[in-house]
Amino acid sequence: MNSMERRYPLLVDVYGGPNSQRVMEENAVSLSWYFATSLEYVVAVIDGRGTGSRGWKYRSPIYGNLGTVEIEDQIEATRILLKKHRFIDRSRVAIWGWSYGGFASAHVVERDSNRTFKCAISVAPVTNFKYYDATYTERYMGLANAAAYERTNLARNVSAFHNVDYLLIHGTGDDNVHFQNTAEFIRALTEQRVQFELMIYPDSRHSLINVRPHLHELLTRFLQKCFHRSP
């Protein structure tokens, strides 16, 4: 690579929930457009195993195993992108997600043994599927599946969060992913003396629609700090 060739930060925008689809031949204006165009980040969206529109064999491995194959695929696909594209700066890689995506971004931190990701953001994350809507959860996890449920529990092992800059965001009025998820995770992080950034929005619901200007500035400032620090 020419020493003058510019390299860009990589931001992985993750969702990854069962039967979802983010990668398609159309697009909608989103916050990721702003990150890509105004902040000049490379933004990657990855539909790993468990997502929809690719057949049953691709979708089925996630059944009974939330927080496993879809997490592995986010990490592995990111490594492939870093190896393939020389314009990506491998020292500046972050991941962010909302709702199931917040669950996924946190589990990526937990599973990222090679420390590919330097920063991570979780917005309104499920941190333990024992706390989530039974109709949704039992559809994909069943009921008599105690070990798999425990694997979804982020509080059981937070040691990897010492290795990243981490931002956790949640509204106390969230009636989709209850704030209990974040409260229990905060307890685990603080008990293990993990330093992290936290933003709690009183009475805000899952969409955080009433605090979007503040939220967008918060995300921007966190990512700019992440990507402009010394490696």
mmCIF file with all atom_site columns, C-alpha atoms in Angstrom:
data_model
loop_
_atom_site.group_PDB
_atom_site.id
_atom_site.type_symbol
_atom_site.label_atom_id
_atom_site.label_alt_id
_atom_site.label_comp_id
_atom_site.label_asym_id
_atom_site.label_entity_id
_atom_site.label_seq_id
_atom_site.pdbx_PDB_ins_code
_atom_site.Cartn_x
_atom_site.Cartn_y
_atom_site.Cartn_z
_atom_site.occupancy
_atom_site.B_iso_or_equiv
_atom_site.pdbx_formal_charge
_atom_site.auth_seq_id
_atom_site.auth_comp_id
_atom_site.auth_asym_id
_atom_site.auth_atom_id
_atom_site.pdbx_PDB_model_num
ATOM 1   C CA . MET A 1 1   ? 0.000   0.000   0.000  1.00 0.00 ? 1   MET A CA 1
ATOM 2   C CA . ASN A 1 2   ? 1.214   3.501   -0.840 1.00 0.00 ? 2   ASN A CA 1
ATOM 3   C CA . SER A 1 3   ? 1.947   5.328   2.420  1.00 0.00 ? 3   SER A CA 1
ATOM 4   C CA . MET A 1 4   ? -0.231  8.198   1.168  1.00 0.00 ? 4   MET A CA 1
ATOM 5   C CA . GLU A 1 5   ? -3.236  5.977   0.430  1.00 0.00 ? 5   GLU A CA 1
ATOM 6   C CA . ARG A 1 6   ? -6.074  6.831   2.767  1.00 0.00 ? 6   ARG A CA 1
ATOM 7   C CA . ARG A 1 7   ? -7.595  4.210   5.035  1.00 0.00 ? 7   ARG A CA 1
ATOM 8   C CA . TYR A 1 8   ? -11.014 4.511   6.635  1.00 0.00 ? 8   TYR A CA 1
ATOM 9   C CA . PRO A 1 9   ? -12.551 3.345   9.915  1.00 0.00 ? 9   PRO A CA 1
ATOM 10  C CA . LEU A 1 10  ? -14.972 0.420   9.746  1.00 0.00 ? 10  LEU A CA 1
ATOM 11  C CA . LEU A 1 11  ? -18.299 0.475   11.566 1.00 0.00 ? 11  LEU A CA 1
ATOM 12  C CA . VAL A 1 12  ? -20.313 -2.757  11.592 1.00 0.00 ? 12  VAL A CA 1
ATOM 13  C CA . ASP A 1 13  ? -24.044 -2.026  11.883 1.00 0.00 ? 13  ASP A CA 1
ATOM 14  C CA . VAL A 1 14  ? -25.490 -5.237  13.314 1.00 0.00 ? 14  VAL A CA 1
ATOM 15  C CA . TYR A 1 15  ? -28.980 -6.581  13.856 1.00 0.00 ? 15  TYR A CA 1
ATOM 16  C CA . GLY A 1 16  ? -28.832 -10.319 13.164 1.00 0.00 ? 16  GLY A CA 1
ATOM 17  C CA . GLY A 1 17  ? -32.144 -11.397 14.704 1.00 0.00 ? 17  GLY A CA 1
ATOM 18  C CA . PRO A 1 18  ? -33.842 -14.642 13.609 1.00 0.00 ? 18  PRO A CA 1
ATOM 19  C CA . ASN A 1 19  ? -35.420 -14.454 10.148 1.00 0.00 ? 19  ASN A CA 1
ATOM 20  C CA . SER A 1 20  ? -34.523 -10.772 9.774  1.00 0.00 ? 20  SER A CA 1
ATOM 21  C CA . GLN A 1 21  ? -32.953 -9.289  6.654  1.00 0.00 ? 21  GLN A CA 1
ATOM 22  C CA . ARG A 1 22  ? -30.857 -6.141  6.399  1.00 0.00 ? 22  ARG A CA 1
ATOM 23  C CA . VAL A 1 23  ? -28.905 -6.808  3.191  1.00 0.00 ? 23  VAL A CA 1
ATOM 24  C CA . MET A 1 24  ? -31.105 -6.409  0.126  1.00 0.00 ? 24  MET A CA 1
ATOM 25  C CA . GLU A 1 25  ? -31.260 -4.723  -3.271 1.00 0.00 ? 25  GLU A CA 1
ATOM 26  C CA . GLU A 1 26  ? -32.821 -1.584  -1.881 1.00 0.00 ? 26  GLU A CA 1
ATOM 27  C CA . ASN A 1 27  ? -31.986 0.855   0.844  1.00 0.00 ? 27  ASN A CA 1
ATOM 28  C CA . ALA A 1 28  ? -33.624 3.263   3.238  1.00 0.00 ? 28  ALA A CA 1
ATOM 29  C CA . VAL A 1 29  ? -32.163 6.405   4.711  1.00 0.00 ? 29  VAL A CA 1
ATOM 30  C CA . SER A 1 30  ? -30.775 5.570   8.128  1.00 0.00 ? 30  SER A CA 1
ATOM 31  C CA . LEU A 1 31  ? -28.217 6.736   10.623 1.00 0.00 ? 31  LEU A CA 1
ATOM 32  C CA . SER A 1 32  ? -25.666 4.539   8.881  1.00 0.00 ? 32  SER A CA 1
ATOM 33  C CA . TRP A 1 33  ? -25.958 6.756   5.796  1.00 0.00 ? 33  TRP A CA 1
ATOM 34  C CA . TYR A 1 34  ? -24.886 9.677   7.943  1.00 0.00 ? 34  TYR A CA 1
ATOM 35  C CA . PHE A 1 35  ? -21.951 7.708   9.359  1.00 0.00 ? 35  PHE A CA 1
ATOM 36  C CA . ALA A 1 36  ? -20.841 6.741   5.854  1.00 0.00 ? 36  ALA A CA 1
ATOM 37  C CA . THR A 1 37  ? -21.344 10.051  4.050  1.00 0.00 ? 37  THR A CA 1
ATOM 38  C CA . SER A 1 38  ? -20.754 12.780  6.609  1.00 0.00 ? 38  SER A CA 1
ATOM 39  C CA . LEU A 1 39  ? -18.221 11.055  8.856  1.00 0.00 ? 39  LEU A CA 1
ATOM 40  C CA . GLU A 1 40  ? -16.592 9.013   6.067  1.00 0.00 ? 40  GLU A CA 1
ATOM 41  C CA . TYR A 1 41  ? -16.732 5.645   7.795  1.00 0.00 ? 41  TYR A CA 1
ATOM 42  C CA . VAL A 1 42  ? -16.973 2.371   5.938  1.00 0.00 ? 42  VAL A CA 1
ATOM 43  C CA . VAL A 1 43  ? -20.264 0.882   7.164  1.00 0.00 ? 43  VAL A CA 1
ATOM 44  C CA . ALA A 1 44  ? -20.822 -2.865  6.856  1.00 0.00 ? 44  ALA A CA 1
ATOM 45  C CA . VAL A 1 45  ? -24.141 -4.656  7.297  1.00 0.00 ? 45  VAL A CA 1
ATOM 46  C CA . ILE A 1 46  ? -23.828 -8.435  7.582  1.00 0.00 ? 46  ILE A CA 1
ATOM 47  C CA . ASP A 1 47  ? -26.680 -10.961 7.487  1.00 0.00 ? 47  ASP A CA 1
ATOM 48  C CA . GLY A 1 48  ? -25.183 -14.057 9.076  1.00 0.00 ? 48  GLY A CA 1
ATOM 49  C CA . ARG A 1 49  ? -26.691 -17.448 9.742  1.00 0.00 ? 49  ARG A CA 1
ATOM 50  C CA . GLY A 1 50  ? -30.154 -17.286 11.219 1.00 0.00 ? 50  GLY A CA 1
ATOM 51  C CA . THR A 1 51  ? -31.321 -14.417 9.034  1.00 0.00 ? 51  THR A CA 1
ATOM 52  C CA . GLY A 1 52  ? -34.011 -14.809 6.390  1.00 0.00 ? 52  GLY A CA 1
ATOM 53  C CA . SER A 1 53  ? -34.449 -15.041 2.607  1.00 0.00 ? 53  SER A CA 1
ATOM 54  C CA . ARG A 1 54  ? -31.626 -17.537 2.051  1.00 0.00 ? 54  ARG A CA 1
ATOM 55  C CA . GLY A 1 55  ? -33.404 -20.805 2.720  1.00 0.00 ? 55  GLY A CA 1
ATOM 56  C CA . TRP A 1 56  ? -33.992 -23.059 5.697  1.00 0.00 ? 56  TRP A CA 1
ATOM 57  C CA . LYS A 1 57  ? -30.429 -24.405 5.971  1.00 0.00 ? 57  LYS A CA 1
ATOM 58  C CA . TYR A 1 58  ? -29.099 -20.879 6.379  1.00 0.00 ? 58  TYR A CA 1
ATOM 59  C CA . ARG A 1 59  ? -31.830 -19.801 8.770  1.00 0.00 ? 59  ARG A CA 1
ATOM 60  C CA . SER A 1 60  ? -32.197 -22.855 11.004 1.00 0.00 ? 60  SER A CA 1
ATOM 61  C CA . PRO A 1 61  ? -28.836 -22.994 12.878 1.00 0.00 ? 61  PRO A CA 1
ATOM 62  C CA . ILE A 1 62  ? -29.954 -20.186 15.174 1.00 0.00 ? 62  ILE A CA 1
ATOM 63  C CA . TYR A 1 63  ? -32.976 -22.131 16.454 1.00 0.00 ? 63  TYR A CA 1
ATOM 64  C CA . GLY A 1 64  ? -32.405 -22.916 20.123 1.00 0.00 ? 64  GLY A CA 1
ATOM 65  C CA . ASN A 1 65  ? -29.058 -21.137 19.950 1.00 0.00 ? 65  ASN A CA 1
ATOM 66  C CA . LEU A 1 66  ? -29.526 -17.374 20.124 1.00 0.00 ? 66  LEU A CA 1
ATOM 67  C CA . GLY A 1 67  ? -26.216 -15.629 20.630 1.00 0.00 ? 67  GLY A CA 1
ATOM 68  C CA . THR A 1 68  ? -24.055 -18.227 18.877 1.00 0.00 ? 68  THR A CA 1
ATOM 69  C CA . VAL A 1 69  ? -23.795 -18.652 15.094 1.00 0.00 ? 69  VAL A CA 1
ATOM 70  C CA . GLU A 1 70  ? -24.984 -15.136 14.261 1.00 0.00 ? 70  GLU A CA 1
ATOM 71  C CA . ILE A 1 71  ? -22.265 -13.726 16.518 1.00 0.00 ? 71  ILE A CA 1
ATOM 72  C CA . GLU A 1 72  ? -19.570 -15.934 15.007 1.00 0.00 ? 72  GLU A CA 1
ATOM 73  C CA . ASP A 1 73  ? -20.566 -14.760 11.527 1.00 0.00 ? 73  ASP A CA 1
ATOM 74  C CA . GLN A 1 74  ? -20.334 -11.062 12.416 1.00 0.00 ? 74  GLN A CA 1
ATOM 75  C CA . ILE A 1 75  ? -16.787 -11.591 13.679 1.00 0.00 ? 75  ILE A CA 1
ATOM 76  C CA . GLU A 1 76  ? -15.647 -13.801 10.817 1.00 0.00 ? 76  GLU A CA 1
ATOM 77  C CA . ALA A 1 77  ? -17.175 -11.604 8.096  1.00 0.00 ? 77  ALA A CA 1
ATOM 78  C CA . THR A 1 78  ? -15.481 -8.570  9.617  1.00 0.00 ? 78  THR A CA 1
ATOM 79  C CA . ARG A 1 79  ? -12.121 -10.334 9.547  1.00 0.00 ? 79  ARG A CA 1
ATOM 80  C CA . ILE A 1 80  ? -12.678 -11.187 5.879  1.00 0.00 ? 80  ILE A CA 1
ATOM 81  C CA . LEU A 1 81  ? -13.479 -7.554  5.090  1.00 0.00 ? 81  LEU A CA 1
ATOM 82  C CA . LEU A 1 82  ? -10.299 -6.398  6.820  1.00 0.00 ? 82  LEU A CA 1
ATOM 83  C CA . LYS A 1 83  ? -8.227  -8.911  4.893  1.00 0.00 ? 83  LYS A CA 1
ATOM 84  C CA . LYS A 1 84  ? -9.848  -8.175  1.536  1.00 0.00 ? 84  LYS A CA 1
ATOM 85  C CA . HIS A 1 85  ? -10.057 -4.385  1.521  1.00 0.00 ? 85  HIS A CA 1
ATOM 86  C CA . ARG A 1 86  ? -6.850  -2.439  1.986  1.00 0.00 ? 86  ARG A CA 1
ATOM 87  C CA . PHE A 1 87  ? -8.681  0.865   2.346  1.00 0.00 ? 87  PHE A CA 1
ATOM 88  C CA . ILE A 1 88  ? -10.041 -0.231  5.756  1.00 0.00 ? 88  ILE A CA 1
ATOM 89  C CA . ASP A 1 89  ? -7.946  0.675   8.776  1.00 0.00 ? 89  ASP A CA 1
ATOM 90  C CA . ARG A 1 90  ? -7.831  -2.468  10.906 1.00 0.00 ? 90  ARG A CA 1
ATOM 91  C CA . SER A 1 91  ? -6.838  -0.421  13.962 1.00 0.00 ? 91  SER A CA 1
ATOM 92  C CA . ARG A 1 92  ? -10.166 1.445   13.819 1.00 0.00 ? 92  ARG A CA 1
ATOM 93  C CA . VAL A 1 93  ? -13.024 -1.057  13.888 1.00 0.00 ? 93  VAL A CA 1
ATOM 94  C CA . ALA A 1 94  ? -16.258 -0.678  15.869 1.00 0.00 ? 94  ALA A CA 1
ATOM 95  C CA . ILE A 1 95  ? -19.668 -2.331  16.064 1.00 0.00 ? 95  ILE A CA 1
ATOM 96  C CA . TRP A 1 96  ? -23.054 -0.990  17.054 1.00 0.00 ? 96  TRP A CA 1
ATOM 97  C CA . GLY A 1 97  ? -26.581 -2.327  17.260 1.00 0.00 ? 97  GLY A CA 1
ATOM 98  C CA . TRP A 1 98  ? -30.051 -1.638  18.626 1.00 0.00 ? 98  TRP A CA 1
ATOM 99  C CA . SER A 1 99  ? -32.420 -4.083  20.363 1.00 0.00 ? 99  SER A CA 1
ATOM 100 C CA . TYR A 1 100 ? -31.400 -7.548  19.102 1.00 0.00 ? 100 TYR A CA 1
ATOM 101 C CA . GLY A 1 101 ? -28.521 -5.706  17.476 1.00 0.00 ? 101 GLY A CA 1
ATOM 102 C CA . GLY A 1 102 ? -27.490 -4.401  20.897 1.00 0.00 ? 102 GLY A CA 1
ATOM 103 C CA . PHE A 1 103 ? -27.541 -7.988  22.170 1.00 0.00 ? 103 PHE A CA 1
ATOM 104 C CA . ALA A 1 104 ? -25.410 -8.996  19.181 1.00 0.00 ? 104 ALA A CA 1
ATOM 105 C CA . SER A 1 105 ? -22.876 -6.170  19.499 1.00 0.00 ? 105 SER A CA 1
ATOM 106 C CA . ALA A 1 106 ? -22.289 -7.029  23.166 1.00 0.00 ? 106 ALA A CA 1
ATOM 107 C CA . HIS A 1 107 ? -21.911 -10.735 22.423 1.00 0.00 ? 107 HIS A CA 1
ATOM 108 C CA . VAL A 1 108 ? -19.408 -9.880  19.695 1.00 0.00 ? 108 VAL A CA 1
ATOM 109 C CA . VAL A 1 109 ? -17.285 -8.188  22.364 1.00 0.00 ? 109 VAL A CA 1
ATOM 110 C CA . GLU A 1 110 ? -17.619 -11.284 24.556 1.00 0.00 ? 110 GLU A CA 1
ATOM 111 C CA . ARG A 1 111 ? -16.562 -13.645 21.736 1.00 0.00 ? 111 ARG A CA 1
ATOM 112 C CA . ASP A 1 112 ? -13.949 -11.502 19.949 1.00 0.00 ? 112 ASP A CA 1
ATOM 113 C CA . SER A 1 113 ? -10.841 -13.354 21.119 1.00 0.00 ? 113 SER A CA 1
ATOM 114 C CA . ASN A 1 114 ? -8.579  -11.614 18.583 1.00 0.00 ? 114 ASN A CA 1
ATOM 115 C CA . ARG A 1 115 ? -9.748  -8.155  19.691 1.00 0.00 ? 115 ARG A CA 1
ATOM 116 C CA . THR A 1 116 ? -10.766 -7.147  16.183 1.00 0.00 ? 116 THR A CA 1
ATOM 117 C CA . PHE A 1 117 ? -13.216 -4.581  17.551 1.00 0.00 ? 117 PHE A CA 1
ATOM 118 C CA . LYS A 1 118 ? -11.875 -1.595  19.454 1.00 0.00 ? 118 LYS A CA 1
ATOM 119 C CA . CYS A 1 119 ? -15.229 -0.046  20.393 1.00 0.00 ? 119 CYS A CA 1
ATOM 120 C CA . ALA A 1 120 ? -18.829 -1.203  20.726 1.00 0.00 ? 120 ALA A CA 1
ATOM 121 C CA . ILE A 1 121 ? -22.251 0.344   21.266 1.00 0.00 ? 121 ILE A CA 1
ATOM 122 C CA . SER A 1 122 ? -25.399 -1.385  22.518 1.00 0.00 ? 122 SER A CA 1
ATOM 123 C CA . VAL A 1 123 ? -28.701 0.505   22.354 1.00 0.00 ? 123 VAL A CA 1
ATOM 124 C CA . ALA A 1 124 ? -31.660 -0.989  24.272 1.00 0.00 ? 124 ALA A CA 1
ATOM 125 C CA . PRO A 1 125 ? -30.093 -4.454  24.313 1.00 0.00 ? 125 PRO A CA 1
ATOM 126 C CA . VAL A 1 126 ? -31.517 -7.736  25.467 1.00 0.00 ? 126 VAL A CA 1
ATOM 127 C CA . THR A 1 127 ? -28.860 -8.964  27.890 1.00 0.00 ? 127 THR A CA 1
ATOM 128 C CA . ASN A 1 128 ? -30.592 -12.162 28.991 1.00 0.00 ? 128 ASN A CA 1
ATOM 129 C CA . PHE A 1 129 ? -33.395 -13.827 27.045 1.00 0.00 ? 129 PHE A CA 1
ATOM 130 C CA . LYS A 1 130 ? -34.980 -14.979 30.293 1.00 0.00 ? 130 LYS A CA 1
ATOM 131 C CA . TYR A 1 131 ? -36.114 -11.353 30.588 1.00 0.00 ? 131 TYR A CA 1
ATOM 132 C CA . TYR A 1 132 ? -37.575 -11.009 27.103 1.00 0.00 ? 132 TYR A CA 1
ATOM 133 C CA . ASP A 1 133 ? -41.063 -11.491 25.630 1.00 0.00 ? 133 ASP A CA 1
ATOM 134 C CA . ALA A 1 134 ? -41.975 -15.181 25.966 1.00 0.00 ? 134 ALA A CA 1
ATOM 135 C CA . THR A 1 135 ? -43.886 -15.274 22.660 1.00 0.00 ? 135 THR A CA 1
ATOM 136 C CA . TYR A 1 136 ? -40.795 -14.222 20.711 1.00 0.00 ? 136 TYR A CA 1
ATOM 137 C CA . THR A 1 137 ? -38.210 -16.009 22.821 1.00 0.00 ? 137 THR A CA 1
ATOM 138 C CA . GLU A 1 138 ? -39.887 -19.417 23.039 1.00 0.00 ? 138 GLU A CA 1
ATOM 139 C CA . ARG A 1 139 ? -40.527 -19.352 19.290 1.00 0.00 ? 139 ARG A CA 1
ATOM 140 C CA . TYR A 1 140 ? -36.764 -19.433 18.723 1.00 0.00 ? 140 TYR A CA 1
ATOM 141 C CA . MET A 1 141 ? -35.409 -20.976 21.934 1.00 0.00 ? 141 MET A CA 1
ATOM 142 C CA . GLY A 1 142 ? -38.110 -23.393 23.050 1.00 0.00 ? 142 GLY A CA 1
ATOM 143 C CA . LEU A 1 143 ? -38.745 -23.705 26.774 1.00 0.00 ? 143 LEU A CA 1
ATOM 144 C CA . ALA A 1 144 ? -36.762 -26.667 28.168 1.00 0.00 ? 144 ALA A CA 1
ATOM 145 C CA . ASN A 1 145 ? -33.410 -25.258 27.071 1.00 0.00 ? 145 ASN A CA 1
ATOM 146 C CA . ALA A 1 146 ? -31.763 -23.972 30.251 1.00 0.00 ? 146 ALA A CA 1
ATOM 147 C CA . ALA A 1 147 ? -28.132 -24.114 29.117 1.00 0.00 ? 147 ALA A CA 1
ATOM 148 C CA . ALA A 1 148 ? -28.871 -22.176 25.931 1.00 0.00 ? 148 ALA A CA 1
ATOM 149 C CA . TYR A 1 149 ? -30.801 -19.536 27.857 1.00 0.00 ? 149 TYR A CA 1
ATOM 150 C CA . GLU A 1 150 ? -27.849 -19.107 30.201 1.00 0.00 ? 150 GLU A CA 1
ATOM 151 C CA . ARG A 1 151 ? -25.519 -18.613 27.219 1.00 0.00 ? 151 ARG A CA 1
ATOM 152 C CA . THR A 1 152 ? -27.555 -15.551 26.254 1.00 0.00 ? 152 THR A CA 1
ATOM 153 C CA . ASN A 1 153 ? -26.839 -13.998 29.660 1.00 0.00 ? 153 ASN A CA 1
ATOM 154 C CA . LEU A 1 154 ? -24.203 -11.325 29.114 1.00 0.00 ? 154 LEU A CA 1
ATOM 155 C CA . ALA A 1 155 ? -23.723 -10.848 32.850 1.00 0.00 ? 155 ALA A CA 1
ATOM 156 C CA . ARG A 1 156 ? -22.150 -14.278 33.275 1.00 0.00 ? 156 ARG A CA 1
ATOM 157 C CA . ASN A 1 157 ? -18.797 -13.187 31.814 1.00 0.00 ? 157 ASN A CA 1
ATOM 158 C CA . VAL A 1 158 ? -17.882 -9.545  31.245 1.00 0.00 ? 158 VAL A CA 1
ATOM 159 C CA . SER A 1 159 ? -14.078 -9.843  31.284 1.00 0.00 ? 159 SER A CA 1
ATOM 160 C CA . ALA A 1 160 ? -13.757 -9.019  27.567 1.00 0.00 ? 160 ALA A CA 1
ATOM 161 C CA . PHE A 1 161 ? -15.338 -5.613  28.150 1.00 0.00 ? 161 PHE A CA 1
ATOM 162 C CA . HIS A 1 162 ? -12.099 -4.496  29.803 1.00 0.00 ? 162 HIS A CA 1
ATOM 163 C CA . ASN A 1 163 ? -10.578 -4.597  26.299 1.00 0.00 ? 163 ASN A CA 1
ATOM 164 C CA . VAL A 1 164 ? -12.932 -2.215  24.454 1.00 0.00 ? 164 VAL A CA 1
ATOM 165 C CA . ASP A 1 165 ? -14.454 1.220   24.737 1.00 0.00 ? 165 ASP A CA 1
ATOM 166 C CA . TYR A 1 166 ? -18.106 0.429   25.380 1.00 0.00 ? 166 TYR A CA 1
ATOM 167 C CA . LEU A 1 167 ? -21.225 2.607   25.305 1.00 0.00 ? 167 LEU A CA 1
ATOM 168 C CA . LEU A 1 168 ? -24.494 1.305   26.765 1.00 0.00 ? 168 LEU A CA 1
ATOM 169 C CA . ILE A 1 169 ? -27.761 3.180   26.092 1.00 0.00 ? 169 ILE A CA 1
ATOM 170 C CA . HIS A 1 170 ? -31.315 2.473   27.271 1.00 0.00 ? 170 HIS A CA 1
ATOM 171 C CA . GLY A 1 171 ? -34.589 4.227   28.059 1.00 0.00 ? 171 GLY A CA 1
ATOM 172 C CA . THR A 1 172 ? -36.278 3.458   31.366 1.00 0.00 ? 172 THR A CA 1
ATOM 173 C CA . GLY A 1 173 ? -39.725 3.451   29.725 1.00 0.00 ? 173 GLY A CA 1
ATOM 174 C CA . ASP A 1 174 ? -38.841 0.728   27.212 1.00 0.00 ? 174 ASP A CA 1
ATOM 175 C CA . ASP A 1 175 ? -41.844 -1.616  26.991 1.00 0.00 ? 175 ASP A CA 1
ATOM 176 C CA . ASN A 1 176 ? -40.189 -3.899  24.430 1.00 0.00 ? 176 ASN A CA 1
ATOM 177 C CA . VAL A 1 177 ? -36.782 -4.638  25.951 1.00 0.00 ? 177 VAL A CA 1
ATOM 178 C CA . HIS A 1 178 ? -37.343 -3.875  29.620 1.00 0.00 ? 178 HIS A CA 1
ATOM 179 C CA . PHE A 1 179 ? -34.770 -1.744  31.400 1.00 0.00 ? 179 PHE A CA 1
ATOM 180 C CA . GLN A 1 180 ? -34.113 -4.682  33.745 1.00 0.00 ? 180 GLN A CA 1
ATOM 181 C CA . ASN A 1 181 ? -31.842 -6.056  31.015 1.00 0.00 ? 181 ASN A CA 1
ATOM 182 C CA . THR A 1 182 ? -29.525 -3.083  31.222 1.00 0.00 ? 182 THR A CA 1
ATOM 183 C CA . ALA A 1 183 ? -29.769 -2.777  35.018 1.00 0.00 ? 183 ALA A CA 1
ATOM 184 C CA . GLU A 1 184 ? -28.566 -6.350  35.504 1.00 0.00 ? 184 GLU A CA 1
ATOM 185 C CA . PHE A 1 185 ? -25.780 -5.838  32.980 1.00 0.00 ? 185 PHE A CA 1
ATOM 186 C CA . ILE A 1 186 ? -24.652 -2.626  34.691 1.00 0.00 ? 186 ILE A CA 1
ATOM 187 C CA . ARG A 1 187 ? -24.424 -4.559  37.948 1.00 0.00 ? 187 ARG A CA 1
ATOM 188 C CA . ALA A 1 188 ? -22.180 -7.188  36.351 1.00 0.00 ? 188 ALA A CA 1
ATOM 189 C CA . LEU A 1 189 ? -19.933 -4.626  34.666 1.00 0.00 ? 189 LEU A CA 1
ATOM 190 C CA . THR A 1 190 ? -19.467 -2.542  37.789 1.00 0.00 ? 190 THR A CA 1
ATOM 191 C CA . GLU A 1 191 ? -18.871 -5.563  40.026 1.00 0.00 ? 191 GLU A CA 1
ATOM 192 C CA . GLN A 1 192 ? -15.984 -6.497  37.723 1.00 0.00 ? 192 GLN A CA 1
ATOM 193 C CA . ARG A 1 193 ? -14.728 -2.889  37.642 1.00 0.00 ? 193 ARG A CA 1
ATOM 194 C CA . VAL A 1 194 ? -15.272 -2.537  33.911 1.00 0.00 ? 194 VAL A CA 1
ATOM 195 C CA . GLN A 1 195 ? -15.097 1.126   32.922 1.00 0.00 ? 195 GLN A CA 1
ATOM 196 C CA . PHE A 1 196 ? -17.713 1.983   30.324 1.00 0.00 ? 196 PHE A CA 1
ATOM 197 C CA . GLU A 1 197 ? -19.935 4.823   29.152 1.00 0.00 ? 197 GLU A CA 1
ATOM 198 C CA . LEU A 1 198 ? -23.627 4.836   30.012 1.00 0.00 ? 198 LEU A CA 1
ATOM 199 C CA . MET A 1 199 ? -26.598 6.931   28.880 1.00 0.00 ? 199 MET A CA 1
ATOM 200 C CA . ILE A 1 200 ? -29.978 6.388   30.493 1.00 0.00 ? 200 ILE A CA 1
ATOM 201 C CA . TYR A 1 201 ? -32.972 8.238   29.061 1.00 0.00 ? 201 TYR A CA 1
ATOM 202 C CA . PRO A 1 202 ? -35.701 8.597   31.723 1.00 0.00 ? 202 PRO A CA 1
ATOM 203 C CA . ASP A 1 203 ? -39.158 7.494   30.527 1.00 0.00 ? 203 ASP A CA 1
ATOM 204 C CA . SER A 1 204 ? -37.989 7.017   26.913 1.00 0.00 ? 204 SER A CA 1
ATOM 205 C CA . ARG A 1 205 ? -39.396 4.009   25.081 1.00 0.00 ? 205 ARG A CA 1
ATOM 206 C CA . HIS A 1 206 ? -37.689 1.506   22.807 1.00 0.00 ? 206 HIS A CA 1
ATOM 207 C CA . SER A 1 207 ? -37.466 3.807   19.794 1.00 0.00 ? 207 SER A CA 1
ATOM 208 C CA . LEU A 1 208 ? -35.931 6.655   21.837 1.00 0.00 ? 208 LEU A CA 1
ATOM 209 C CA . ILE A 1 209 ? -37.826 8.873   19.415 1.00 0.00 ? 209 ILE A CA 1
ATOM 210 C CA . ASN A 1 210 ? -38.110 11.762  21.869 1.00 0.00 ? 210 ASN A CA 1
ATOM 211 C CA . VAL A 1 211 ? -34.343 12.035  22.375 1.00 0.00 ? 211 VAL A CA 1
ATOM 212 C CA . ARG A 1 212 ? -33.054 11.392  18.853 1.00 0.00 ? 212 ARG A CA 1
ATOM 213 C CA . PRO A 1 213 ? -31.066 14.642  18.448 1.00 0.00 ? 213 PRO A CA 1
ATOM 214 C CA . HIS A 1 214 ? -29.245 13.994  21.722 1.00 0.00 ? 214 HIS A CA 1
ATOM 215 C CA . LEU A 1 215 ? -28.754 10.320  20.844 1.00 0.00 ? 215 LEU A CA 1
ATOM 216 C CA . HIS A 1 216 ? -27.297 11.084  17.419 1.00 0.00 ? 216 HIS A CA 1
ATOM 217 C CA . GLU A 1 217 ? -24.819 13.539  18.898 1.00 0.00 ? 217 GLU A CA 1
ATOM 218 C CA . LEU A 1 218 ? -23.882 11.023  21.599 1.00 0.00 ? 218 LEU A CA 1
ATOM 219 C CA . LEU A 1 219 ? -23.198 8.285   19.044 1.00 0.00 ? 219 LEU A CA 1
ATOM 220 C CA . THR A 1 220 ? -21.217 10.642  16.838 1.00 0.00 ? 220 THR A CA 1
ATOM 221 C CA . ARG A 1 221 ? -19.022 11.892  19.682 1.00 0.00 ? 221 ARG A CA 1
ATOM 222 C CA . PHE A 1 222 ? -18.348 8.381   20.954 1.00 0.00 ? 222 PHE A CA 1
ATOM 223 C CA . LEU A 1 223 ? -17.346 7.069   17.519 1.00 0.00 ? 223 LEU A CA 1
ATOM 224 C CA . GLN A 1 224 ? -15.202 10.088  16.740 1.00 0.00 ? 224 GLN A CA 1
ATOM 225 C CA . LYS A 1 225 ? -13.350 9.594   20.010 1.00 0.00 ? 225 LYS A CA 1
ATOM 226 C CA . CYS A 1 226 ? -12.971 5.889   19.258 1.00 0.00 ? 226 CYS A CA 1
ATOM 227 C CA . PHE A 1 227 ? -11.641 6.356   15.747 1.00 0.00 ? 227 PHE A CA 1
ATOM 228 C CA . HIS A 1 228 ? -9.348  9.296   16.405 1.00 0.00 ? 228 HIS A CA 1
ATOM 229 C CA . ARG A 1 229 ? -7.472  7.926   19.385 1.00 0.00 ? 229 ARG A CA 1
ATOM 230 C CA . SER A 1 230 ? -3.964  6.552   18.970 1.00 0.00 ? 230 SER A CA 1
ATOM 231 C CA . PRO A 1 231 ? -3.854  2.801   18.195 1.00 0.00 ? 231 PRO A CA 1
#
